[in-house]
Amino acid sequence: MTTLTIADLQVGVATKDGHKEILRGVDLTVNSGETHAIMGPNGSGKSTLASALAGHPKFEVTGGSVTLDGEDVLAMTVDERARAGMFLAMQYPVEVPGVSVANFLRTAKTAVAGSAPPLRTWGREVKDAMERLRIDDAFSQRSVNEGFSGGEKKRHEILQLELLKPRIAILDETDSGLDVDALRVVSEGVNRAQAATDVGVILITHYTRILQYIKPDFVHVIIEGKMVDEGGPELADRLEAEGYDRYFA
Amino acid sequence: MMAVYTERPQGSRAERLTSFSLDDIAVPTGREEEWRFTPVTRLAPLFEPAHHPDAVTMDVSLAPEVEAEVVPTTDPRLGKAGKPGDRTAVAAWNATQQAVVVTIPEGVAASEVTTLDVRALTSDPEVVQILVHAKPHSQAVVVLDHHGVGTVNETVEMVVEDHADLTVVAVQDWDDGAIHASSHRSVLGEGARLKHVVVTFGGDVVRVTPDASFLAEDGNVEMVGLYFADAGQHLEHRLFVDHSQPNCVSRVTYKGALQGAGAHAVWVGDVLIQAAATGTDTYELNRNLVLTKGARADSVPNLEIETGEIEGAGHASATGRFDDEQLYYLMSRGITEPEARRLVVHGFFAELLSDIDIPEVKERLLASIEEELEHSMTAMTSGGK
Ligand SMILES: Nc1ncnc2c1ncn2[C@@H]1O[C@H](COP(=O)(O)OP(=O)(O)OP(=O)(O)O)[C@@H](O)[C@H]1O
Ligand SMILES: [Mg+2]
């Protein structure tokens, strides 16, 4: 059982006009096996939260704490966080020219597992996971994310989720830009990962469509860098129908 | 459509003086077009013909089908691959008293790689002259390797006769303190193919100037270069492809990484398509990856076209900083920073390495890249980032 605890997290960025506050005290607790949907208007700070949890150097944490089973996540480097069991499926995955998907996956697996995966089983495991996510074999020899379509990038992120087996996964708009079939395939991937490893999931999304496949235990609303509401799946339906207006009263 | 010159522009490569006579080419001041990026004072020991025969040794390991001999500079086979085009080249030519001639006999395909291993024993200025002569319909790979702390001025001539297929790989793996200039001059006969690979890792100041020219139609020259400049190193590559014959192809791909204060890489690629060279197909590319602050890359592609009837002509040049987003992405998957940097740099060179399909050479290159990356890790962890 793993618990990620975010308490009063304050995060900003350095701009040419000085420090800009984005997250103004975010609280969130995620346990193994739970799925937390985070919804909120554009610019409310969802990706900032995801990036701050992953440790993107652009963001400055000015207050609050993040702990993973009591360990201070904010004190860890980006790679240490991943090795501690955190995973971020990015909204905009980065292209890495010349580094093949196969090499990347093996290197990442070796890093998070602490030793190289056994040759015999690893190849099979990758192949099967790719097949289930409908990722063509040819992708293993392509450069990471280079020239991938939007949907292909997202599927590649979920492939990593399945293979790296993190304890807490943050999915930043993994559903955006997916066609109907891809949405189902990707959702099944997340559900499989959860069934297999009991991963705790933070699911950032704008749409309830993905929530028909991935059932959230909690839905949180973030507005202007603060969590302003929390509820069950019914809250997502209400947001879809009514929008965020009532939070701006 | 590219500009077609009817009159030659100022500084045209076609107008550049070339000569075997020392009197014709003056000692540069550093203000000349072909010297403006070079620290000429550091290269000064190579501007005069100097000769210390004990300073350099050469080990030759021949493929069984390939012949090598040492000849006096009066040998009529020498001087057939164009004339020196700058002061170091003409100084080298005039200092030389003997040359090593490597011959690949007609119709023969060498079964192994031939290696010439040049090692500097002292830092006294010395000259080296090599001719690689690929006779018609021959095929061979010749590797030219350089080590030690030398002050070495070199001439490498390559004569690729009709339908011969020659690969020449020159590796500049000098130790710190070495100063080196090398003029590589090649001529290609009808249907001849030259793959010319330059790899420069070591040495304080290294300047390699590969020239290629064609004697007949249907020649194909592929020039590939890879370099890695560290703190204080000046690594310069100046290429000239002279398309004077119809229907020839040239491809130039040079890639370099730079790291550390004062690391300086210069790449200049001149391609001239003369009026007679209809049907020419040429493309040149230079890319630089700047890994740390304080390193500088100068990259200048020049394309001069004197005929409109060509197959294709293009060039690309790009210098980019190391991408922190790539680093972040890899590290967010648990990969440590040194390992992530290694992946990105290998990725940068990957395509080029796959072009160099000679296993022995490739392994050397991978090992050298690893070694360079070790340097950068040490520099980083000691706060030199
Ligand atoms: N480098 C930066 N400089 C200035 N402002 C920034 C910077 N990075 C992010 N911001 C701002 O912080 C706010 C939060 O951005 P964030 O990407 O977290 O929003 P989001 O909730 O993920 O939005 P979306 O739904 O559009 O993905 C935005 O107003 C954004 O413009
Ligand atoms: Mg976002």
XYZ file of C-alpha atoms and ligand atoms in Angstrom:
666
model
C 0.000 0.000 0.000
C 1.428 3.313 -1.151
C 0.263 6.809 -0.284
C 1.133 10.007 -2.088
C 0.393 13.025 0.050
C 0.330 16.513 -1.391
C -0.143 19.191 1.234
C -0.550 22.922 0.680
C 1.619 22.748 -2.445
C 2.584 26.133 -3.839
C 4.303 26.294 -7.203
C 5.232 29.051 -9.603
C 7.489 29.854 -12.516
C 10.171 32.438 -13.024
C 9.059 34.898 -15.695
C 10.770 38.024 -16.908
C 8.414 39.978 -14.659
C 9.444 37.930 -11.653
C 7.968 34.906 -9.930
C 4.477 33.948 -11.074
C 2.379 31.937 -8.651
C 0.400 29.126 -10.311
C -0.515 26.602 -7.615
C -1.791 28.313 -4.477
C -1.905 25.536 -1.944
C -2.986 22.199 -3.397
C -3.998 19.308 -1.153
C -4.464 15.783 -2.453
C -3.957 12.296 -1.077
C -3.762 9.307 -3.402
C -3.583 5.710 -2.221
C -2.712 2.574 -4.163
C -5.521 1.399 -6.380
C -7.400 4.686 -6.230
C -8.237 6.789 -9.260
C -8.515 10.537 -8.821
C -9.780 12.586 -11.717
C -8.678 16.211 -11.775
C -10.739 18.576 -13.873
C -10.465 22.281 -14.346
C -10.485 24.997 -16.968
C -7.526 25.747 -19.248
C -4.708 27.382 -17.388
C -5.961 26.367 -13.942
C -2.672 24.621 -13.119
C -3.262 20.944 -13.890
C -0.120 20.421 -15.967
C 1.813 22.537 -13.499
C 0.780 20.150 -10.738
C 1.812 17.163 -12.874
C 5.170 18.737 -13.799
C 5.896 19.810 -10.242
C 5.274 16.253 -9.065
C 7.627 14.933 -11.733
C 10.210 17.587 -10.878
C 10.394 19.666 -14.045
C 13.199 22.197 -13.434
C 11.120 25.059 -14.838
C 8.801 25.086 -11.839
C 9.708 26.519 -8.455
C 8.120 25.029 -5.385
C 7.679 27.817 -2.867
C 5.734 26.013 -0.175
C 4.018 22.840 0.970
C 5.115 19.239 0.781
C 4.842 16.086 -1.297
C 5.580 12.739 0.299
C 5.491 9.206 -1.034
C 5.058 6.870 1.938
C 6.662 9.516 4.068
C 9.625 10.082 1.743
C 10.172 13.698 0.705
C 9.507 13.706 -3.039
C 10.432 17.370 -3.461
C 13.966 16.624 -2.271
C 14.420 14.036 -5.011
C 15.829 14.629 -8.505
C 13.616 13.868 -11.500
C 15.102 10.413 -11.992
C 14.977 9.593 -8.280
C 11.247 10.321 -8.260
C 10.721 7.878 -11.119
C 12.795 5.249 -9.365
C 10.781 5.842 -6.193
C 7.688 4.826 -8.171
C 6.276 8.024 -9.675
C 5.280 8.177 -13.328
C 3.989 11.025 -15.475
C 2.298 10.405 -18.800
C 2.967 13.792 -20.326
C 0.526 16.047 -22.143
C 3.278 16.782 -24.677
C 5.784 13.905 -24.790
C 9.245 14.966 -25.944
C 10.946 13.748 -29.121
C 14.389 12.201 -28.640
C 16.026 11.799 -32.072
C 18.295 8.828 -32.640
C 17.208 6.938 -29.521
C 15.109 3.936 -30.470
C 11.967 3.066 -28.547
C 13.379 -0.397 -27.834
C 16.602 1.002 -26.392
C 14.722 3.645 -24.432
C 12.276 1.162 -22.887
C 15.034 -1.224 -21.890
C 17.151 1.566 -20.403
C 14.199 2.973 -18.475
C 13.170 -0.458 -17.195
C 16.738 -1.152 -16.093
C 16.799 2.176 -14.286
C 13.531 1.790 -12.374
C 13.980 -1.914 -11.633
C 17.613 -1.502 -10.572
C 18.839 -4.251 -12.901
C 18.472 -5.167 -16.560
C 15.301 -7.107 -17.333
C 15.969 -10.721 -18.371
C 16.480 -10.802 -22.136
C 14.190 -13.761 -22.726
C 11.069 -12.460 -21.040
C 11.536 -8.725 -21.711
C 11.258 -8.933 -25.491
C 8.045 -10.910 -25.144
C 6.644 -8.543 -22.542
C 7.281 -5.471 -24.701
C 5.856 -7.139 -27.769
C 2.680 -8.200 -25.961
C 2.157 -4.806 -24.370
C 2.619 -3.112 -27.738
C 0.176 -5.484 -29.352
C -2.482 -4.812 -26.715
C -2.077 -1.064 -27.212
C -2.203 -1.566 -30.997
C 1.264 -0.134 -31.455
C 2.891 -1.537 -34.568
C 6.108 -3.560 -34.188
C 7.930 -1.051 -36.384
C 7.764 1.517 -33.597
C 10.425 -0.267 -31.546
C 13.039 0.779 -34.078
C 11.792 4.337 -34.444
C 13.200 7.243 -32.475
C 11.321 8.031 -29.274
C 8.238 10.133 -30.108
C 9.873 11.457 -33.287
C 7.241 11.935 -35.935
C 4.653 10.102 -33.816
C 1.110 11.339 -34.282
C -0.590 12.846 -31.232
C -2.440 9.615 -30.508
C 0.665 7.483 -31.057
C 2.556 9.534 -28.507
C -0.193 8.981 -25.948
C -0.231 5.248 -26.560
C 3.545 5.198 -26.177
C 3.150 6.897 -22.778
C 0.706 4.234 -21.625
C 3.021 1.530 -22.955
C 5.625 2.874 -20.556
C 3.081 2.923 -17.741
C 2.409 -0.754 -18.298
C 6.069 -1.742 -18.601
C 7.621 0.408 -15.872
C 4.972 -0.496 -13.271
C 5.021 2.657 -11.144
C 3.254 2.978 -7.796
C 1.655 6.339 -8.564
C 0.870 7.471 -12.115
C -0.199 10.913 -13.250
C -1.880 10.993 -16.644
C -1.975 14.503 -18.081
C -4.715 14.679 -20.700
C -3.837 11.263 -22.034
C -7.307 11.201 -23.606
C -6.889 14.412 -25.609
C -6.474 13.836 -29.311
C -7.402 10.157 -29.197
C -9.915 8.705 -31.603
C -12.767 6.574 -30.244
C -10.924 3.283 -30.612
C -7.639 4.608 -29.272
C -9.422 6.016 -26.237
C -10.769 2.577 -25.427
C -7.439 0.854 -26.077
C -5.558 3.344 -23.905
C -8.152 3.186 -21.115
C -7.913 -0.588 -21.109
C -4.152 -0.181 -20.753
C -4.589 1.967 -17.661
C -7.119 -0.434 -16.172
C -4.813 -3.377 -16.866
C -1.941 -1.593 -15.148
C -4.148 -0.893 -12.158
C -5.397 -4.468 -11.977
C -1.865 -5.824 -12.236
C 0.010 -3.491 -9.905
C -2.618 -1.582 -7.934
C -1.124 1.685 -9.160
C -2.693 4.868 -7.763
C -3.826 7.091 -10.645
C -4.206 10.847 -10.968
C -6.137 11.373 -14.170
C -6.139 14.899 -15.553
C -8.855 15.373 -18.140
C -11.322 17.803 -19.695
C -13.831 15.184 -20.743
C -16.100 12.631 -19.088
C -15.704 10.316 -22.042
C -12.585 8.655 -20.637
C -14.313 8.345 -17.259
C -16.743 5.909 -18.825
C -13.810 3.546 -19.261
C -11.689 4.471 -16.254
C -13.958 4.792 -13.255
C -12.748 7.499 -10.888
C -13.136 7.068 -7.159
C -12.883 10.818 -6.696
C -13.295 13.846 -8.903
C -11.482 17.046 -7.928
C -11.992 20.496 -9.354
C -9.045 22.846 -9.646
C -9.563 26.538 -10.319
C -6.795 29.120 -10.420
C -4.324 26.891 -8.652
C -6.594 25.682 -5.840
C -8.733 22.597 -5.323
C -12.235 24.041 -4.935
C -14.495 21.000 -5.035
C -14.455 17.242 -4.652
C -16.989 14.524 -5.303
C -17.673 11.192 -6.924
C -18.118 10.398 -10.629
C -21.408 12.334 -10.645
C -19.422 15.575 -10.201
C -17.769 15.012 -13.560
C -21.158 14.714 -15.254
C -22.313 17.889 -13.604
C -19.168 19.749 -14.736
C -19.718 18.544 -18.259
C -23.293 19.796 -18.228
C -22.751 23.083 -16.405
C -19.122 24.050 -16.891
C -17.054 25.812 -14.250
C -19.053 29.031 -14.035
C -20.431 28.480 -10.586
C -16.899 28.340 -9.128
C -16.194 31.825 -10.361
C -19.196 33.430 -8.639
C 15.755 27.925 -57.252
C 19.333 28.722 -56.357
C 21.086 31.780 -57.705
C 23.065 30.961 -60.806
C 26.215 33.023 -61.045
C 27.203 34.227 -64.457
C 30.045 36.222 -63.045
C 31.963 34.767 -60.154
C 31.310 36.429 -56.837
C 34.053 37.832 -54.648
C 35.785 35.096 -52.692
C 34.597 32.420 -55.122
C 36.266 29.064 -54.606
C 36.876 28.934 -58.348
C 39.163 31.949 -58.011
C 41.115 30.656 -55.021
C 44.821 30.380 -55.696
C 46.318 26.915 -55.531
C 49.981 26.197 -56.047
C 52.888 23.851 -55.332
C 55.160 26.831 -54.795
C 55.705 28.225 -51.316
C 56.237 31.704 -52.751
C 52.703 31.804 -54.140
C 50.848 31.387 -50.857
C 51.744 33.761 -48.063
C 51.731 33.118 -44.331
C 48.220 34.041 -43.205
C 47.454 36.860 -40.821
C 44.096 35.442 -39.756
C 42.092 38.006 -41.655
C 41.885 35.941 -44.855
C 38.563 34.304 -45.683
C 40.021 30.802 -45.309
C 41.696 31.595 -41.989
C 39.224 33.881 -40.290
C 37.999 31.276 -37.770
C 41.443 29.784 -37.109
C 43.762 30.668 -34.216
C 46.650 31.214 -36.632
C 49.236 31.872 -33.938
C 48.649 28.426 -32.479
C 49.027 26.862 -35.908
C 52.112 28.952 -36.794
C 54.637 26.074 -36.416
C 53.047 24.519 -39.510
C 53.342 27.579 -41.750
C 57.005 26.949 -42.608
C 58.341 23.752 -44.146
C 59.879 22.001 -41.154
C 61.154 18.477 -41.036
C 62.222 16.353 -38.049
C 62.320 12.774 -39.299
C 62.514 11.264 -35.811
C 59.338 12.962 -34.625
C 56.855 10.624 -36.285
C 56.600 6.901 -36.975
C 54.132 5.108 -39.193
C 52.985 1.522 -38.781
C 51.396 0.024 -41.835
C 49.106 -2.954 -41.752
C 48.122 -3.946 -45.269
C 45.324 -5.998 -46.668
C 46.999 -8.924 -48.495
C 45.989 -7.542 -51.913
C 47.225 -4.011 -51.218
C 50.767 -2.707 -51.807
C 52.690 0.004 -49.999
C 56.034 1.611 -50.757
C 58.080 4.587 -49.685
C 59.005 6.817 -52.602
C 60.955 10.061 -53.086
C 58.873 13.151 -53.723
C 60.040 13.108 -57.337
C 57.801 10.088 -57.934
C 55.572 10.991 -60.903
C 52.461 9.588 -59.233
C 52.506 12.347 -56.640
C 50.868 15.713 -57.150
C 48.056 14.410 -59.357
C 45.182 15.098 -56.971
C 45.143 18.868 -57.125
C 47.428 21.505 -55.700
C 47.787 22.874 -52.177
C 45.201 25.541 -51.462
C 46.499 27.143 -48.299
C 49.729 27.894 -46.459
C 49.875 24.750 -44.299
C 49.230 22.558 -47.340
C 51.931 24.216 -49.430
C 54.364 24.141 -46.500
C 53.730 20.418 -46.075
C 54.269 19.818 -49.767
C 57.602 21.609 -49.756
C 58.927 20.045 -46.572
C 58.313 16.466 -47.619
C 61.227 14.322 -48.723
C 59.384 11.060 -49.129
C 55.876 9.785 -49.422
C 54.065 6.568 -48.620
C 52.184 5.255 -51.625
C 49.418 2.726 -51.036
C 48.213 1.033 -54.207
C 45.119 -1.064 -54.710
C 45.800 -2.993 -57.922
C 43.389 -2.957 -60.834
C 40.277 -5.056 -60.470
C 41.152 -6.153 -56.957
C 38.845 -6.016 -53.954
C 40.835 -5.813 -50.731
C 39.678 -8.484 -48.288
C 40.696 -6.560 -45.190
C 41.016 -3.030 -43.928
C 44.405 -1.403 -44.559
C 45.629 0.744 -41.685
C 48.295 3.433 -41.574
C 49.025 4.307 -37.995
C 50.780 7.648 -37.575
C 52.273 8.225 -34.156
C 54.041 11.373 -33.034
C 56.964 10.663 -30.704
C 58.013 14.252 -30.065
C 56.374 17.601 -30.605
C 58.968 18.723 -33.168
C 57.267 19.760 -36.415
C 57.171 16.970 -38.975
C 55.460 16.304 -42.273
C 53.662 13.219 -43.489
C 52.733 12.543 -47.078
C 50.484 9.745 -48.221
C 49.044 8.777 -51.575
C 46.238 6.260 -51.757
C 45.959 5.096 -55.322
C 42.922 3.022 -56.213
C 43.393 1.610 -59.686
C 40.426 1.018 -62.019
C 37.719 -1.310 -60.724
C 39.463 -1.816 -57.394
C 37.838 -1.717 -54.015
C 39.367 -1.041 -50.582
C 39.044 0.532 -47.157
C 42.040 2.482 -45.863
C 42.147 3.812 -42.308
C 44.559 6.524 -41.355
C 45.038 6.900 -37.637
C 46.848 9.647 -35.699
C 48.138 9.537 -32.129
C 50.555 11.258 -29.795
C 51.507 14.809 -28.968
C 52.758 15.892 -32.351
C 53.100 18.973 -34.484
C 52.257 17.331 -37.748
C 51.568 18.792 -41.157
C 50.142 16.284 -43.548
C 49.192 15.704 -47.156
C 46.839 12.896 -48.111
C 46.286 12.401 -51.817
C 43.586 10.093 -53.079
C 43.483 9.071 -56.708
C 40.374 7.047 -57.423
C 40.518 5.743 -60.958
C 37.622 4.747 -63.209
C 35.013 2.634 -61.438
C 37.155 2.163 -58.359
C 35.450 2.191 -54.987
C 37.613 3.603 -52.209
C 36.835 4.340 -48.576
C 39.324 6.436 -46.641
C 38.831 6.990 -42.925
C 41.056 9.535 -41.196
C 40.916 9.468 -37.415
C 42.485 12.375 -35.531
C 42.881 10.871 -32.098
C 45.786 13.046 -30.993
C 46.700 13.605 -27.358
C 46.313 16.972 -25.676
C 48.868 19.424 -26.980
C 48.967 18.157 -30.544
C 48.848 20.562 -33.481
C 47.798 19.187 -36.809
C 46.907 20.349 -40.285
C 46.009 17.952 -43.022
C 45.220 18.619 -46.656
C 43.183 15.782 -48.157
C 43.001 16.070 -51.910
C 41.121 13.626 -54.089
C 40.341 13.112 -57.751
C 37.743 10.738 -59.083
C 37.673 9.079 -62.480
C 34.652 7.955 -64.451
C 32.097 6.145 -62.317
C 34.503 6.216 -59.380
C 33.252 6.268 -55.823
C 35.008 7.762 -52.826
C 33.725 7.569 -49.305
C 35.757 9.945 -47.238
C 35.324 9.799 -43.475
C 36.944 12.218 -41.057
C 36.798 11.675 -37.333
C 38.374 14.254 -35.068
C 38.463 13.900 -31.298
C 41.897 14.823 -30.016
C 44.480 17.562 -30.406
C 44.699 21.207 -29.388
C 44.374 22.664 -32.879
C 43.335 20.392 -35.712
C 42.501 21.650 -39.174
C 41.526 19.191 -41.876
C 40.770 20.451 -45.381
C 39.326 17.754 -47.644
C 39.036 18.610 -51.353
C 37.295 16.489 -53.941
C 37.342 16.944 -57.688
C 36.231 14.972 -60.709
C 38.119 14.028 -63.862
C 35.181 12.445 -65.653
C 31.445 11.848 -65.466
C 29.438 9.806 -62.978
C 31.748 10.187 -60.000
C 30.281 9.874 -56.550
C 31.851 11.325 -53.439
C 30.421 10.907 -49.975
C 32.089 12.917 -47.236
C 31.220 12.080 -43.679
C 32.638 13.738 -40.605
C 32.261 13.392 -36.878
C 33.983 15.516 -34.265
C 33.862 16.145 -30.545
C 35.491 19.308 -29.250
C 36.423 19.666 -25.583
C 37.475 22.691 -23.539
C 40.175 24.693 -25.313
C 40.165 22.555 -28.452
C 39.927 24.066 -31.910
C 38.690 21.527 -34.440
C 38.247 22.796 -37.953
C 37.012 21.094 -41.105
C 36.960 22.884 -44.433
C 35.658 21.015 -47.402
C 35.667 21.803 -51.051
C 33.827 19.783 -53.655
C 34.586 21.000 -57.153
C 31.947 19.834 -59.619
C 33.633 20.400 -62.991
C 32.217 17.318 -64.762
C 28.656 16.375 -65.672
C 26.472 13.949 -63.725
C 28.504 13.610 -60.561
C 27.065 13.231 -57.077
C 28.358 14.605 -53.798
C 26.971 14.144 -50.314
C 28.509 15.834 -47.305
C 27.372 15.063 -43.748
C 29.345 16.414 -40.805
C 28.157 16.303 -37.224
C 29.905 17.515 -34.129
C 29.407 17.849 -30.402
C 31.075 20.506 -28.267
C 31.584 20.856 -24.558
C 33.629 22.956 -22.188
C 34.935 26.500 -22.078
C 36.648 27.572 -25.277
C 35.716 24.475 -27.246
C 35.550 25.662 -30.828
C 34.424 23.818 -33.937
C 34.531 25.250 -37.417
C 32.905 23.686 -40.414
C 33.038 25.287 -43.834
C 31.602 23.433 -46.795
C 32.279 24.914 -50.207
C 30.596 23.345 -53.183
C 31.204 24.736 -56.647
C 29.106 23.596 -59.585
C 30.874 24.747 -62.708
C 29.117 25.579 -65.945
C 30.142 22.243 -67.482
C 28.811 20.232 -64.547
C 25.278 19.701 -65.786
C 23.286 17.003 -64.019
C 25.127 17.566 -60.740
C 23.453 16.292 -57.604
C 24.841 17.669 -54.357
C 23.742 18.060 -50.772
C 25.713 19.104 -47.723
C 24.737 19.136 -44.105
C 26.436 20.206 -40.900
C 24.932 19.884 -37.458
C 26.437 20.860 -34.139
C 25.275 19.924 -30.674
C 26.496 22.340 -28.013
C 26.499 20.481 -24.704
C 27.683 23.217 -22.350
C 28.035 26.949 -22.140
C 31.270 28.477 -23.389
C 31.569 26.310 -26.480
C 31.231 27.794 -29.939
C 30.456 26.319 -33.337
C 30.871 28.162 -36.617
C 29.154 26.557 -39.557
C 29.279 27.997 -43.051
C 27.879 26.178 -46.075
C 28.647 27.768 -49.452
C 27.061 26.720 -52.667
C 28.148 28.346 -55.928
C 26.209 27.343 -59.000
C 27.226 28.302 -62.504
C 24.712 26.203 -64.424
C 20.965 25.916 -64.115
C 20.877 22.365 -65.451
C 21.423 20.398 -62.289
C 19.711 17.439 -60.634
C 19.687 18.998 -57.231
C 21.710 21.199 -54.939
C 21.087 21.963 -51.326
C 22.623 22.544 -47.981
C 21.612 22.681 -44.348
C 23.391 23.850 -41.274
C 22.125 23.882 -37.717
C 23.678 24.415 -34.339
C 21.570 23.555 -31.347
C 22.006 23.625 -27.619
C 21.612 20.450 -25.688
C 17.863 20.062 -25.205
C 16.963 20.078 -21.513
C 13.453 18.849 -22.318
C 14.933 15.655 -23.751
C 16.979 15.242 -20.620
C 13.888 15.796 -18.470
C 11.831 13.295 -20.431
C 14.452 10.573 -20.135
C 15.098 11.287 -16.458
C 11.363 11.220 -15.724
C 11.604 7.539 -16.664
C 14.215 6.902 -13.973
C 17.253 7.253 -16.230
C 20.126 9.044 -14.457
C 21.441 12.312 -15.839
C 24.761 10.927 -17.147
C 22.962 8.042 -18.810
C 20.350 10.399 -20.285
C 23.045 12.674 -21.711
C 24.790 9.658 -23.146
C 21.577 8.562 -24.870
C 20.948 12.005 -26.349
C 24.504 12.367 -27.675
C 24.539 8.864 -29.110
C 21.167 9.681 -30.619
C 22.621 12.781 -32.224
C 25.378 10.759 -33.884
C 23.259 7.651 -34.538
C 22.409 8.249 -38.179
C 25.966 9.179 -39.019
C 27.335 6.111 -37.268
C 24.999 3.903 -39.246
C 26.512 5.448 -42.399
C 29.959 4.314 -41.310
C 29.456 0.638 -41.972
C 32.972 -0.534 -41.111
C 32.744 -2.516 -37.850
C 36.338 -1.850 -36.704
C 35.949 1.879 -37.223
C 32.492 2.036 -35.696
C 33.636 0.374 -32.493
C 36.504 2.823 -32.196
C 34.094 5.701 -32.658
C 31.657 4.458 -30.053
C 34.522 4.018 -27.599
C 35.803 7.530 -28.336
C 32.346 9.042 -27.873
C 32.073 7.206 -24.542
C 35.432 8.611 -23.500
C 34.363 12.143 -24.410
C 31.174 11.692 -22.421
C 33.223 10.552 -19.436
C 35.027 13.907 -19.669
C 31.763 15.791 -19.660
C 30.472 13.855 -16.645
C 33.624 14.654 -14.726
C 33.339 18.286 -15.740
C 29.717 18.355 -14.599
C 30.180 16.688 -11.260
C 33.114 18.946 -10.469
C 30.788 21.903 -10.953
C 31.886 22.811 -14.450
C 28.368 22.747 -15.858
N 6.811 29.551 -18.152
C 5.652 30.165 -17.858
N 5.578 31.516 -17.834
C 4.429 32.139 -17.555
N 3.298 31.494 -17.285
C 3.295 30.158 -17.287
C 4.466 29.416 -17.576
N 4.173 28.109 -17.501
C 2.864 28.032 -17.194
N 2.336 29.251 -17.044
C 0.931 29.597 -16.758
O 0.473 28.846 -15.665
C -0.907 28.591 -15.820
C -1.191 27.127 -15.599
O -0.732 26.386 -16.714
P -0.973 24.822 -16.838
O -0.248 24.342 -18.033
O -0.658 24.186 -15.560
O -2.546 24.777 -17.094
P -3.494 23.522 -17.370
O -4.480 23.506 -16.264
O -2.706 22.311 -17.568
O -4.206 23.970 -18.714
P -4.703 23.098 -19.979
O -6.044 22.579 -19.616
O -4.831 24.106 -21.070
O -3.696 22.035 -20.262
C -1.298 29.100 -17.187
O -1.917 30.349 -17.051
C 0.012 29.239 -17.896
O -0.018 30.268 -18.848
Mg -2.327 21.052 -19.222
